[in-house]
Short mmCIF file of C-alpha atoms and ligand atoms in Angstrom, two decimals:
data_model
loop_
_atom_site.label_atom_id
_atom_site.label_comp_id
_atom_site.label_asym_id
_atom_site.label_seq_id
_atom_site.Cartn_x
_atom_site.Cartn_y
_atom_site.Cartn_z
CA MET A 1 123.49 197.52 25.15
CA THR A 2 121.35 194.36 25.24
CA THR A 3 122.38 192.71 29.04
CA PRO A 4 122.63 189.01 29.32
CA THR A 5 120.68 186.05 30.05
CA ILE A 6 121.40 184.27 33.14
CA GLU A 7 123.81 181.10 32.08
CA LEU A 8 123.03 178.23 34.47
CA LYS A 9 125.82 176.16 35.68
CA PRO A 10 124.69 174.48 38.66
CA SER A 11 127.12 172.78 41.56
CA ALA A 12 127.76 168.51 40.45
CA ARG A 13 128.38 168.84 44.39
CA PRO A 14 124.80 170.54 46.45
CA THR A 15 124.41 170.49 50.19
CA SER A 16 123.00 167.37 51.00
CA ALA A 17 119.20 167.89 52.22
CA GLY A 18 120.66 166.90 55.82
CA GLU A 19 122.85 169.22 56.41
CA ARG A 20 120.69 171.97 54.25
CA GLU A 21 117.79 171.06 57.02
CA ALA A 22 120.91 171.58 60.11
CA ILE A 23 121.21 174.50 58.76
CA LEU A 24 117.50 175.39 58.32
CA ALA A 25 117.21 174.65 61.92
CA ASN A 26 119.44 177.63 63.01
CA PRO A 27 120.27 179.69 60.35
CA GLY A 28 120.90 183.21 62.56
CA PHE A 29 122.25 185.77 59.91
CA GLY A 30 124.84 185.88 57.08
CA ARG A 31 126.81 182.71 58.47
CA HIS A 32 125.69 180.44 56.45
CA PHE A 33 125.42 180.64 52.62
CA THR A 34 123.55 179.04 49.10
CA ASP A 35 125.08 176.43 46.98
CA HIS A 36 125.02 179.45 43.96
CA MET A 37 125.90 182.97 43.05
CA VAL A 38 124.87 185.08 40.13
CA THR A 39 127.64 187.10 38.53
CA ILE A 40 127.64 189.63 35.45
CA LYS A 41 130.53 191.30 34.11
CA TRP A 42 130.68 195.18 33.06
CA THR A 43 132.98 195.95 30.85
CA GLU A 44 133.99 199.82 29.46
CA GLY A 45 132.34 199.46 25.88
CA ARG A 46 131.07 196.50 25.95
CA GLY A 47 128.03 197.03 28.79
CA TRP A 48 127.10 194.03 30.59
CA HIS A 49 128.01 190.67 29.88
CA ASP A 50 128.61 186.86 31.05
CA GLY A 51 125.28 186.61 33.10
CA GLN A 52 126.04 183.13 35.03
CA LEU A 53 124.40 181.21 38.08
CA VAL A 54 127.59 179.16 39.44
CA PRO A 55 128.56 177.35 42.37
CA TYR A 56 129.04 179.64 45.23
CA ALA A 57 132.67 180.26 45.85
CA PRO A 58 135.67 182.82 46.39
CA ILE A 59 136.54 185.46 43.93
CA PRO A 60 140.12 185.99 43.47
CA LEU A 61 141.18 189.83 43.66
CA ASP A 62 144.45 191.15 42.12
CA PRO A 63 145.87 192.71 45.16
CA ALA A 64 145.53 196.39 43.17
CA THR A 65 141.96 196.10 42.57
CA ASN A 66 141.02 199.41 42.85
CA VAL A 67 137.41 198.74 45.12
CA LEU A 68 140.69 196.94 48.05
CA HIS A 69 141.24 200.93 48.14
CA TYR A 70 138.82 203.32 47.11
CA ALA A 71 135.50 201.52 48.18
CA GLN A 72 133.78 201.57 45.07
CA GLU A 73 131.11 199.09 45.79
CA ILE A 74 127.04 199.30 46.56
CA PHE A 75 124.81 196.45 47.51
CA GLU A 76 121.31 195.54 47.85
CA GLY A 77 119.19 193.54 51.03
CA LEU A 78 115.75 191.89 50.57
CA LYS A 79 114.08 188.62 51.21
CA ALA A 80 112.27 185.60 49.54
CA TYR A 81 109.79 184.62 51.77
CA ARG A 82 107.76 181.14 51.66
CA ARG A 83 103.98 181.14 51.44
CA PRO A 84 101.53 179.15 53.02
CA ASP A 85 101.08 176.91 49.43
CA GLY A 86 105.04 176.11 49.58
CA SER A 87 105.64 178.85 46.92
CA VAL A 88 108.52 181.72 47.27
CA ALA A 89 107.99 184.80 46.10
CA THR A 90 110.47 187.99 46.89
CA PHE A 91 109.06 191.36 48.50
CA ARG A 92 109.18 194.67 45.78
CA PRO A 93 112.48 193.41 44.15
CA ASP A 94 112.22 196.18 41.86
CA GLN A 95 112.05 198.75 44.72
CA ASN A 96 115.84 197.46 45.56
CA ALA A 97 116.94 197.37 41.69
CA LYS A 98 116.13 201.03 41.21
CA ARG A 99 117.80 202.07 45.07
CA PHE A 100 120.83 199.87 43.51
CA GLN A 101 120.22 202.20 39.87
CA ARG A 102 120.52 205.26 42.15
CA SER A 103 123.55 203.91 44.33
CA ALA A 104 125.41 203.22 41.16
CA LYS A 105 125.12 206.62 39.84
CA ARG A 106 126.05 208.16 43.31
CA LEU A 107 129.12 205.81 42.97
CA ALA A 108 130.12 206.61 39.43
CA MET A 109 129.21 203.25 38.50
CA PRO A 110 127.59 202.02 35.48
CA GLU A 111 123.82 201.35 35.97
CA LEU A 112 122.39 197.70 36.01
CA PRO A 113 118.77 197.39 34.18
CA VAL A 114 115.68 196.77 36.84
CA GLU A 115 114.75 193.72 34.99
CA THR A 116 118.19 192.02 35.00
CA PHE A 117 118.85 192.31 38.94
CA ILE A 118 115.40 191.20 38.87
CA GLU A 119 116.26 188.04 37.02
CA ALA A 120 119.33 187.50 38.53
CA CYS A 121 117.87 187.17 41.68
CA ASP A 122 114.76 185.24 40.20
CA ALA A 123 117.80 183.08 39.11
CA LEU A 124 118.93 182.38 42.47
CA VAL A 125 116.16 182.07 44.37
CA GLY A 126 114.82 179.30 41.46
CA GLN A 127 118.38 177.48 41.99
CA ASP A 128 118.22 177.46 45.50
CA LYS A 129 114.61 177.44 46.45
CA ASP A 130 114.91 174.68 48.97
CA TRP A 131 117.05 176.81 50.99
CA VAL A 132 113.88 179.37 51.84
CA PRO A 133 113.01 178.45 55.36
CA ALA A 134 109.49 176.70 55.70
CA HIS A 135 105.98 178.79 56.26
CA GLY A 136 105.35 180.15 59.54
CA GLY A 137 107.98 181.59 61.01
CA GLU A 138 110.08 185.20 60.54
CA GLU A 139 112.57 182.74 58.43
CA SER A 140 113.33 183.60 55.12
CA LEU A 141 116.43 183.82 52.66
CA TYR A 142 118.02 186.89 52.51
CA LEU A 143 119.48 187.82 49.30
CA ARG A 144 122.46 189.75 48.82
CA PRO A 145 122.66 191.83 45.49
CA PHE A 146 126.16 193.74 45.44
CA MET A 147 128.79 195.69 42.39
CA ILE A 148 132.48 196.01 43.10
CA ALA A 149 134.93 198.17 40.60
CA THR A 150 137.21 195.37 39.82
CA GLU A 151 139.87 197.16 37.46
CA VAL A 152 143.30 196.85 38.93
CA GLY A 153 145.41 199.97 39.55
CA LEU A 154 145.78 202.56 42.26
CA GLY A 155 144.64 205.60 39.77
CA VAL A 156 141.66 207.54 41.29
CA LYS A 157 139.10 207.42 38.93
CA PRO A 158 136.23 205.75 37.99
CA ALA A 159 136.44 201.77 37.38
CA ASN A 160 136.29 200.53 33.88
CA GLU A 161 135.46 197.10 34.60
CA TYR A 162 132.54 196.08 37.63
CA LEU A 163 131.67 192.80 39.06
CA PHE A 164 127.61 192.41 39.92
CA LEU A 165 127.19 189.56 42.04
CA VAL A 166 123.97 188.25 44.18
CA ILE A 167 124.40 185.87 47.11
CA ALA A 168 121.89 184.55 49.52
CA SER A 169 122.00 183.51 53.30
CA PRO A 170 119.27 181.79 54.77
CA ALA A 171 118.16 183.86 57.82
CA GLY A 172 117.10 182.95 61.20
CA ALA A 173 113.84 184.59 63.29
CA TYR A 174 115.16 188.34 63.80
CA PHE A 175 113.65 188.24 67.49
CA ALA A 176 113.85 184.48 67.98
CA GLY A 177 112.12 184.51 71.62
CA GLY A 178 109.38 187.65 70.65
CA VAL A 179 109.94 190.77 69.53
CA LYS A 180 112.11 192.79 72.11
CA PRO A 181 112.17 196.81 72.17
CA VAL A 182 115.88 198.03 71.57
CA SER A 183 117.78 200.58 73.27
CA ILE A 184 119.45 203.63 71.24
CA TRP A 185 121.92 206.16 72.01
CA VAL A 186 121.98 209.18 69.97
CA SER A 187 125.20 210.09 68.58
CA GLU A 188 125.29 214.07 68.92
CA ASP A 189 128.67 213.99 67.46
CA ARG A 190 129.70 211.67 65.39
CA VAL A 191 127.57 211.43 61.69
CA ARG A 192 126.76 209.07 59.13
CA ALA A 193 125.99 211.29 56.40
CA VAL A 194 126.96 214.85 55.40
CA PRO A 195 124.53 216.95 52.59
CA GLY A 196 126.13 216.29 49.23
CA GLY A 197 127.96 213.07 50.51
CA MET A 198 126.55 209.27 50.17
CA GLY A 199 124.00 208.86 52.86
CA ASP A 200 121.44 207.87 50.39
CA ALA A 201 123.64 204.91 48.43
CA LYS A 202 123.94 201.87 49.65
CA THR A 203 127.40 201.97 49.84
CA GLY A 204 129.73 199.86 52.01
CA GLY A 205 131.98 203.22 53.37
CA ASN A 206 128.59 204.56 55.30
CA TYR A 207 128.50 201.08 57.11
CA ALA A 208 132.71 201.39 58.23
CA ALA A 209 131.98 205.09 58.81
CA SER A 210 128.93 204.02 61.29
CA LEU A 211 130.73 200.91 63.30
CA LEU A 212 132.59 203.45 65.99
CA ALA A 213 129.14 205.10 67.03
CA GLN A 214 127.96 201.64 67.17
CA ALA A 215 130.46 200.60 69.58
CA GLU A 216 130.32 203.58 71.64
CA ALA A 217 126.49 202.73 71.70
CA ALA A 218 128.23 199.79 73.48
CA THR A 219 129.51 200.50 75.95
CA HIS A 220 126.76 202.35 76.85
CA ASP A 221 124.61 199.47 76.86
CA CYS A 222 122.96 200.18 73.91
CA ASP A 223 121.85 198.67 70.78
CA GLN A 224 121.87 200.58 67.75
CA VAL A 225 122.57 204.30 67.47
CA CYS A 226 120.62 207.03 66.27
CA TYR A 227 122.18 209.68 63.73
CA LEU A 228 121.02 213.07 63.51
CA ASP A 229 121.81 215.72 60.83
CA ALA A 230 125.69 216.63 60.31
CA VAL A 231 124.69 220.33 59.87
CA GLU A 232 122.95 221.48 63.11
CA HIS A 233 123.38 217.93 65.05
CA GLN A 234 119.52 218.25 66.23
CA TRP A 235 117.35 216.98 63.66
CA VAL A 236 116.72 212.87 64.05
CA GLU A 237 118.00 211.67 60.67
CA GLU A 238 117.79 207.03 61.30
CA LEU A 239 119.91 204.41 63.02
CA GLY A 240 123.08 202.88 61.42
CA GLY A 241 120.84 200.06 59.48
CA MET A 242 117.24 200.93 59.90
CA ASN A 243 114.90 204.00 59.57
CA LEU A 244 112.41 205.86 62.71
CA TYR A 245 109.06 206.48 62.73
CA PHE A 246 107.54 208.67 65.76
CA VAL A 247 103.52 207.60 66.17
CA TYR A 248 101.66 210.55 68.01
CA GLY A 249 98.62 208.29 68.83
CA ASP A 250 96.41 207.89 65.15
CA ARG A 251 99.39 210.29 63.41
CA ILE A 252 102.77 208.13 62.65
CA VAL A 253 105.81 210.33 60.88
CA THR A 254 109.06 209.56 59.33
CA PRO A 255 112.06 211.98 59.01
CA THR A 256 111.48 213.34 55.59
CA LEU A 257 114.64 212.49 53.25
CA THR A 258 116.96 215.03 52.67
CA GLY A 259 120.05 213.09 50.88
CA SER A 260 121.49 211.67 54.05
CA ILE A 261 118.78 209.11 55.06
CA LEU A 262 118.70 205.96 53.06
CA GLU A 263 115.64 205.27 51.49
CA GLY A 264 113.81 202.32 52.71
CA VAL A 265 111.93 200.08 51.49
CA THR A 266 110.25 199.21 54.19
CA ARG A 267 109.65 203.26 55.82
CA ASP A 268 108.20 203.69 52.25
CA SER A 269 106.06 200.41 52.39
CA LEU A 270 105.13 201.20 55.66
CA LEU A 271 103.59 204.77 54.86
CA THR A 272 101.03 202.94 52.78
CA VAL A 273 100.39 200.02 54.96
CA ALA A 274 99.83 202.54 57.78
CA ARG A 275 97.06 204.46 55.70
CA ASP A 276 95.39 201.05 54.92
CA LEU A 277 94.95 200.69 58.71
CA GLY A 278 93.34 204.08 58.50
CA TYR A 279 96.38 206.03 60.46
CA THR A 280 97.53 209.75 59.15
CA ALA A 281 101.67 208.78 57.67
CA GLU A 282 103.40 211.59 57.07
CA GLU A 283 107.46 212.80 56.30
CA GLY A 284 108.48 215.54 58.84
CA ARG A 285 111.11 216.82 61.02
CA ILE A 286 111.69 215.78 64.43
CA SER A 287 113.97 217.03 66.57
CA LEU A 288 116.02 215.70 69.26
CA ASP A 289 114.93 217.93 71.79
CA GLN A 290 110.82 217.51 70.96
CA TRP A 291 111.80 213.50 70.64
CA GLN A 292 112.88 214.23 74.61
CA ARG A 293 110.19 216.44 75.36
CA ASP A 294 107.10 214.70 73.61
CA SER A 295 107.92 211.59 75.09
CA GLU A 296 107.62 213.03 78.78
CA ASP A 297 104.93 214.54 78.10
CA GLY A 298 103.15 211.93 76.70
CA THR A 299 102.02 213.01 73.36
CA LEU A 300 104.79 211.07 71.73
CA THR A 301 103.08 207.19 72.26
CA GLU A 302 105.32 205.01 70.30
CA VAL A 303 108.91 204.73 68.30
CA PHE A 304 109.66 202.71 66.12
CA ALA A 305 112.76 201.58 63.77
CA CYS A 306 112.77 199.47 60.42
CA GLY A 307 114.26 197.97 57.56
CA THR A 308 114.44 194.89 55.39
CA ALA A 309 115.79 192.80 58.85
CA ALA A 310 113.81 192.76 61.46
CA VAL A 311 110.50 194.59 59.70
CA ILE A 312 109.78 196.68 63.05
CA THR A 313 111.86 196.99 65.81
CA PRO A 314 110.22 199.10 68.45
CA VAL A 315 112.50 201.79 71.11
CA GLY A 316 112.31 200.84 73.99
CA THR A 317 114.79 203.11 75.91
CA VAL A 318 116.74 206.40 74.79
CA LYS A 319 119.79 207.84 75.87
CA ARG A 320 121.51 211.17 75.06
CA SER A 321 125.41 212.22 75.62
CA THR A 322 123.39 214.64 77.38
CA GLY A 323 123.01 212.17 80.42
CA ALA A 324 119.05 212.45 79.62
CA GLU A 325 117.70 208.86 79.22
CA TRP A 326 114.13 208.24 78.88
CA LYS A 327 111.43 205.09 78.34
CA GLN A 328 109.90 205.28 75.39
CA SER A 329 106.05 203.51 75.83
CA GLY A 330 107.37 202.65 79.13
CA GLY A 331 110.00 200.02 77.31
CA GLU A 332 107.09 197.92 75.91
CA THR A 333 106.13 197.31 72.16
CA GLY A 334 102.85 200.19 71.57
CA GLU A 335 100.15 199.47 70.10
CA ALA A 336 100.67 200.79 66.50
CA THR A 337 103.83 199.12 66.48
CA ALA A 338 102.36 195.29 66.92
CA ARG A 339 99.70 196.16 64.28
CA LEU A 340 101.82 197.56 61.71
CA ARG A 341 104.80 194.96 62.12
CA GLN A 342 101.84 192.17 61.86
CA ALA A 343 100.41 193.57 59.00
CA LEU A 344 103.33 194.14 56.93
CA LEU A 345 104.63 190.59 58.31
CA ASP A 346 100.93 189.27 56.83
CA ILE A 347 101.66 190.78 53.15
CA GLN A 348 105.35 189.44 53.31
CA ARG A 349 104.39 186.58 53.83
CA GLY A 350 101.49 185.68 51.53
CA ILE A 351 98.74 185.70 54.39
CA THR A 352 96.42 188.47 53.65
CA GLU A 353 96.02 189.85 50.32
CA ASP A 354 99.26 191.89 48.04
CA LYS A 355 96.39 194.51 47.22
CA HIS A 356 99.56 196.79 46.31
CA GLY A 357 100.98 194.25 44.46
CA TRP A 358 104.23 194.24 45.97
CA MET A 359 104.79 190.41 45.94
CA HIS A 360 107.35 189.13 43.40
CA PRO A 361 106.78 185.36 43.04
CA LEU A 362 108.77 182.88 41.20
CA GLY A 363 107.99 180.71 38.69
C1 PLP B 1 121.04 202.78 56.92
C2 PLP B 1 120.27 201.87 56.64
N1 PLP B 1 118.88 202.83 56.39
C3 PLP B 1 118.01 201.78 56.57
C4 PLP B 1 117.75 200.97 55.91
C5 PLP B 1 116.13 200.39 55.52
O1 PLP B 1 116.47 199.68 54.46
P1 PLP B 1 115.17 198.83 53.85
O2 PLP B 1 114.64 198.48 54.22
O3 PLP B 1 115.28 199.11 52.69
O4 PLP B 1 115.75 197.68 53.90
C6 PLP B 1 118.88 200.10 55.45
C7 PLP B 1 118.59 198.52 55.34
O5 PLP B 1 118.99 198.11 54.52
C8 PLP B 1 119.92 201.03 56.33
O6 PLP B 1 121.42 200.10 55.84
#
């Protein structure tokens, strides 16, 4: 089945330059949206059709729309960056497109072709490129592609109609006052995902399931939750929205993908960037007890989290429900963490050579 090209129907009344600049001066995260969105429909028997770029607007939904009841929904998150010459590029959109296909498959949804996913992102960024913040800081334009089941009816079954959309939101620097280590609450009873479940799919239900544990973390004065495996409750998996890395001097280790961990694009990129910088980078299993022991005896020199939002976030404090608590790297940002963060940021912002062909320039 062929896929549609995207018909451009831009807004006759886009945001004024003055208003846009005021938003870009302090965008925050996910609070403001650009002037347009892309929509593509899928219908059983017809496939993908009616690709359009239209003014950003609410989408009317019948109260019995399938997604509102059974959560057949998937999404992605990626960023467009302004480069020193003023041009704009996205980071590894093919990886997000492929993960979107894997998520679709897990949720019994139709798979959007990789090239259509990229074309939709390009169309939106191309139309709204004035919304991409200036080069120089850590600001970017965050893209949120997503797909929902739009069949009307309460039958529990894969829908026969879907809507794919891409919206965009300018994002401020994650750490406004400089990189600050986060505190982690290790949830030893609540789990995020189970073997055979959908932890490796980027679907809203996983995030709904994480909110209670996140609220519990806050009552323990922690910023983020770390989840363990759902069977033995001892193997470290990931945070609610970021993957983890453990630094043993020149060796960095990230938990092996088990099916219940989201395969982060940043996680994957860092395996390569770390090797480029001379580290040994590998996947492996780390238990919570080992984490505590290796931190206390000093062999585990740093721990950091990674994801599209913050690139790399140092872990400063770890708290367990047993009452044990320790400072990681003395609560400071470690050297490897800072080096890897800068190296990846420099690639994304077009400051260093893109030797792996990760940047996708527009136009
Ligand atoms: C649960 C979870 N793990 C890991 C990540 C990091 O993935 P990425 O590096 O692709 O942003 C995210 C963010 O998307 C996430 O939501």
